[in-house]
Amino acid sequence: MGRYLLGVDAGSTVTKAVLFDADGTEAGQAARRVPHSYPRPHHVERDQDELWEVTCAVIREVVATAGVRAAEVAGVAVTSHGDGVYLVDARGRATRPGILSLDTRAAGLVAEWERTGRSAAVLPISGQKPWPGSPVSVLAWLLRNEPDVLDRTAYALPCKDVIKHRLTGVFSTDPTESSLSFTNVRTQEYDRETLRVFGVEELFRLLPEVIRSDEVAGEVTGAAAEQCGLVPGTPVASGAHDVDCGAIGMGTVLPGQLAIIAGTFSINEVISDAARVDERWNARAFVVPGQWMNMALSPSSATNLEWFATRLAAADMHATRPFGFVEDDLRAVESSRSDLVYLPFLYGSPYPVDASAAFIGLRGWHERGHLLRAVMEGVVFNHRHHVDALRDGFDVTGIRLTGGAANSARWVQMFADALAAPVGVSTVREAGALGCAMLAGIAAGVYAGLPEAAAAAGTAPSVREPTPAGVARQEENYLRYQRVVERMTAVWAELG
């Protein structure tokens, strides 16, 4: 058996291939961007063939640069952004470009379902309400607007399962992905009722077989091996949604543990061993049968800082230290308080209106550092909105953080102070890739199960403690943030 495990993480913008030893030590990685296309407003798509070409390129690159023989790879697993839809025919060829979770073309349809009570009706069945990026929302939009495409389509797949099919020739998904729209929250199995409520029951035929996340879904085919450089017959695990893999990779594997992923999305999730339904979170299947990953999320997190930097400070972003100016600017205003509030809703929000981003309280005396601090606080406060909901429903026993925000000690301290709790920062740079590599290790027989994988490959987090002064300051600022959100709701509704 080989000594390495390969995790492929196909994110919303970047696809990475990372090699790990069985003890979780990274042996090498390669990453490349997969461009988006924006054919119309609210439409965010990508070319499926280009996605596969990039995946093959990063796999070949990481094996070559790590100095590893392909035969030493014991197993492979793929994770990716969840939600959205990738449509293929019976041979696995794309019938249209993939639709990402950032796509909001179905927003009007989701608003219609909300008005007519359909969203509320499906909540106790599926454990969640649909949002514009939900697979069922996108499929319903396609049925209305592109029925000819669906006629040519054999499978509606998540992003990772398109890659997995090209590796193995097998059409399948896993429980974390099937539960995004199509399963009964109690049984964790496919249920036609959700599709019936939304008038798309005929599309049940597009749903692939479900294989456990830590089981072998197939083996690398000869054709795929020629393209990506792996050995034919290498086992490929079923894999999981990236938010589950991110949690696993940072050691969040037990009920009560809460994982925060501060990247493109504000992802806040706690594992439970009982189904609990509430409109404030999505009750989805975890990789362990009979457990749930309860996710409170919105597309409003650390990507706000990237937007600020690239749009308003591009001249100060240097190749060796692109975000170095941020800390310099923040230090310059460290002793200066301001009442500036930032609403981090560039790409969406957790509220039932079309919320947008805004600076509130901006004055002529504010420096760029004040704006940066407000951006970072706004991101933290949106996370807190979700974490408070999860704390209402579950006994949270510990908090761990990963994603772009975890790279800033100042930002991590804001999280600890705003949540008034210790925050453990994952020391694993690529938690999502490690999480899916751990699933590959279980499937390949390297580990007996998830607890053993976590014990073998996990590392202790670096813990940031809240400070009394910081807690008091962030509580005051958060209450101000909430008041602003409440007052802006009517404005957003009017602007539409």
Coordinates of C-alpha atoms in Angstrom, one line a residue, residues 88-94 154-155 165 171:
V88 CA -24.0 15.8 -17.7
D89 CA -25.4 13.3 -20.2
A90 CA -25.2 9.5 -19.9
R91 CA -21.5 9.5 -21.0
G92 CA -20.6 12.3 -18.6
R93 CA -20.3 15.0 -21.1
A94 CA -21.5 18.5 -20.0
A154 CA -28.8 12.2 -17.4
Y155 CA -27.4 13.4 -14.1
H165 CA -16.9 10.5 -12.5
F171 CA -21.8 8.4 -11.4

